Tab-separated table of C-alpha atoms and ligand atoms in Angstrom:
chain	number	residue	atom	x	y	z
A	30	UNK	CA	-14.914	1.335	11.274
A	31	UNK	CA	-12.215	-0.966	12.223
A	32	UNK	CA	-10.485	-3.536	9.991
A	33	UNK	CA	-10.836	-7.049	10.679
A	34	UNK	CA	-7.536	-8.875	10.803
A	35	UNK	CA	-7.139	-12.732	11.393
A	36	UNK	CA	-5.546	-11.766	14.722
A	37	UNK	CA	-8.693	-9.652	16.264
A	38	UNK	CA	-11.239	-10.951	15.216
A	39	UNK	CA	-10.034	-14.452	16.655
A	40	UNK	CA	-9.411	-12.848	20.059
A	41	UNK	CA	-12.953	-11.051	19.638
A	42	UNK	CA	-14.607	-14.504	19.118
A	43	UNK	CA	-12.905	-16.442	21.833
A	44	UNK	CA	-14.000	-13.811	24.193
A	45	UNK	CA	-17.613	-14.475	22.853
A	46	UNK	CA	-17.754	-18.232	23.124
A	47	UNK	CA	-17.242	-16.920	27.002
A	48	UNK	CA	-19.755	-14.305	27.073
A	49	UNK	CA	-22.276	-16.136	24.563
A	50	UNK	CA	-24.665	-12.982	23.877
A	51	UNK	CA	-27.036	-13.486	21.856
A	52	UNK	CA	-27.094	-12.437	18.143
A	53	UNK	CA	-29.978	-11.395	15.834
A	54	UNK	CA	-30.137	-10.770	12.104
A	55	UNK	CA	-31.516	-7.170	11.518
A	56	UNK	CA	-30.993	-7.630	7.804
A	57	UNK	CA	-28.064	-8.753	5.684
A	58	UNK	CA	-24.399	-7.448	7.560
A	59	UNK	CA	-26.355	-5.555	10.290
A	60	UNK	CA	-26.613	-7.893	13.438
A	61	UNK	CA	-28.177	-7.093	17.283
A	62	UNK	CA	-26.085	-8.269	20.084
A	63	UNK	CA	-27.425	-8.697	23.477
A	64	UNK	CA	-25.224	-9.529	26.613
A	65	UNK	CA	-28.175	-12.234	28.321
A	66	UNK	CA	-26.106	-10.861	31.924
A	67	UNK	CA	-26.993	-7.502	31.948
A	68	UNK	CA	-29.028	-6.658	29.047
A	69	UNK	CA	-27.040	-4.497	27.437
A	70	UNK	CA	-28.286	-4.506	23.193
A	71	UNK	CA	-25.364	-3.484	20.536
A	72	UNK	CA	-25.581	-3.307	16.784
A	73	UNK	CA	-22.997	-4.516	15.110
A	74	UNK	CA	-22.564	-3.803	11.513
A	75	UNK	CA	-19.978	-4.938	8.367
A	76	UNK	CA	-18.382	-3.084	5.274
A	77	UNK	CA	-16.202	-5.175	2.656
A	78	UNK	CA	-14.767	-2.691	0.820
A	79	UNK	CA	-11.804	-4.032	-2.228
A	80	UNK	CA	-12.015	-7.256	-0.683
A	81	UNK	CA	-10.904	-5.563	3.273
A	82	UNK	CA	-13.134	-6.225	5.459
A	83	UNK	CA	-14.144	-3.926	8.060
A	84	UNK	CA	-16.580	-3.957	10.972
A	85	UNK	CA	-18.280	-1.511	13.458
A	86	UNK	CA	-20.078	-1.394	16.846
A	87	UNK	CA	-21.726	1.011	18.618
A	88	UNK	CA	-19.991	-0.409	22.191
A	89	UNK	CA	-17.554	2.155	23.372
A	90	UNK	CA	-15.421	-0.544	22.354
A	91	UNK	CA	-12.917	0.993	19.677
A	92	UNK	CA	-11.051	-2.295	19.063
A	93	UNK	CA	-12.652	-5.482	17.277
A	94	UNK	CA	-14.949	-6.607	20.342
A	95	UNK	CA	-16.839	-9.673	21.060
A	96	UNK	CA	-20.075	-8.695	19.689
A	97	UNK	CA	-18.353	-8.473	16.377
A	98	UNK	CA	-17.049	-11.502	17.451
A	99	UNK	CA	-20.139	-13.375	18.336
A	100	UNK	CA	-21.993	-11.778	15.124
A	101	UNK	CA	-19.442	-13.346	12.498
A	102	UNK	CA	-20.111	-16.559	12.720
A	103	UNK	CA	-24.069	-15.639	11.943
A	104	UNK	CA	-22.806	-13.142	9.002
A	105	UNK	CA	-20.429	-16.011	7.273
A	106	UNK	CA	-23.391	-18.358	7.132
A	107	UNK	CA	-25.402	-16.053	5.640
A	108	UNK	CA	-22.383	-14.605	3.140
A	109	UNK	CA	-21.986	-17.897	1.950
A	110	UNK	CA	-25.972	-18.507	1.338
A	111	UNK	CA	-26.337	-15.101	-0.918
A	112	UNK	CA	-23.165	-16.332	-2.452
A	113	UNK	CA	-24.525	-19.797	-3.487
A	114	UNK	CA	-28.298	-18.323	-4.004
A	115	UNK	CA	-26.347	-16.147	-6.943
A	116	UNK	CA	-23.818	-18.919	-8.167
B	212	ZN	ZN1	-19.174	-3.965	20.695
C-alpha cells in the first residue's frame, strides 16, 4: 500500500492522460486497468484510512503508477456520488 501524496499521484495521472488505459469499476474503490497497447489488465485498489489515503496495484510498480493514476479520476466521481447519495 502506498500513500497518495499531491505530488505522485499528479505525476501518476499525467503519465495516464499519455497512456489512456482503460479503467473499469469492479465495485466501489476496486478498479481494472487495461493498457489498450499490449493488453496487459491491473487491479488497482484504494484504502482511506484517518483521512490518509492510500492506494495499491498489483503492477510490479512499487511507486504510485499510472493505473492508479488513470483509476482516480473514476474513484472521485464515484466518492463524491456515495457522499451526496448519504448527505
Ligand atoms: Zn500499476
Amino acid at each position: 500500500m502506498i500513500e497518495i501524496t499531491k505530488t505522485n499521484i499528479e505525476k501518476a495521472i499525467n503519465k495516464a492522460r499519455q497512456t489512456k488505459p482503460f479503467v473499469k469499476v469492479i465495485e466501489f474503490r476496486r478498479y481494472s486497468v487495461t493498457n489498450k497497447i499490449t493488453g496487459a489488465n491491473y487491479t488497482v485498489k484504494f484504502t482511506k484510512i484517518n483521512n490518509t489515503k492510500y492506494a495499491e496495484c498489483d503492477c510490479k510498480a512499487t511507486v504510485i503508477c499510472y493505473h492508479i493514476g488513470a483509476s482516480i479520476g473514476a474513484h472521485i466521481v464515484l466518492a463524491e456520488q456515495m457522499h451526496t447519495a448519504t448527505a
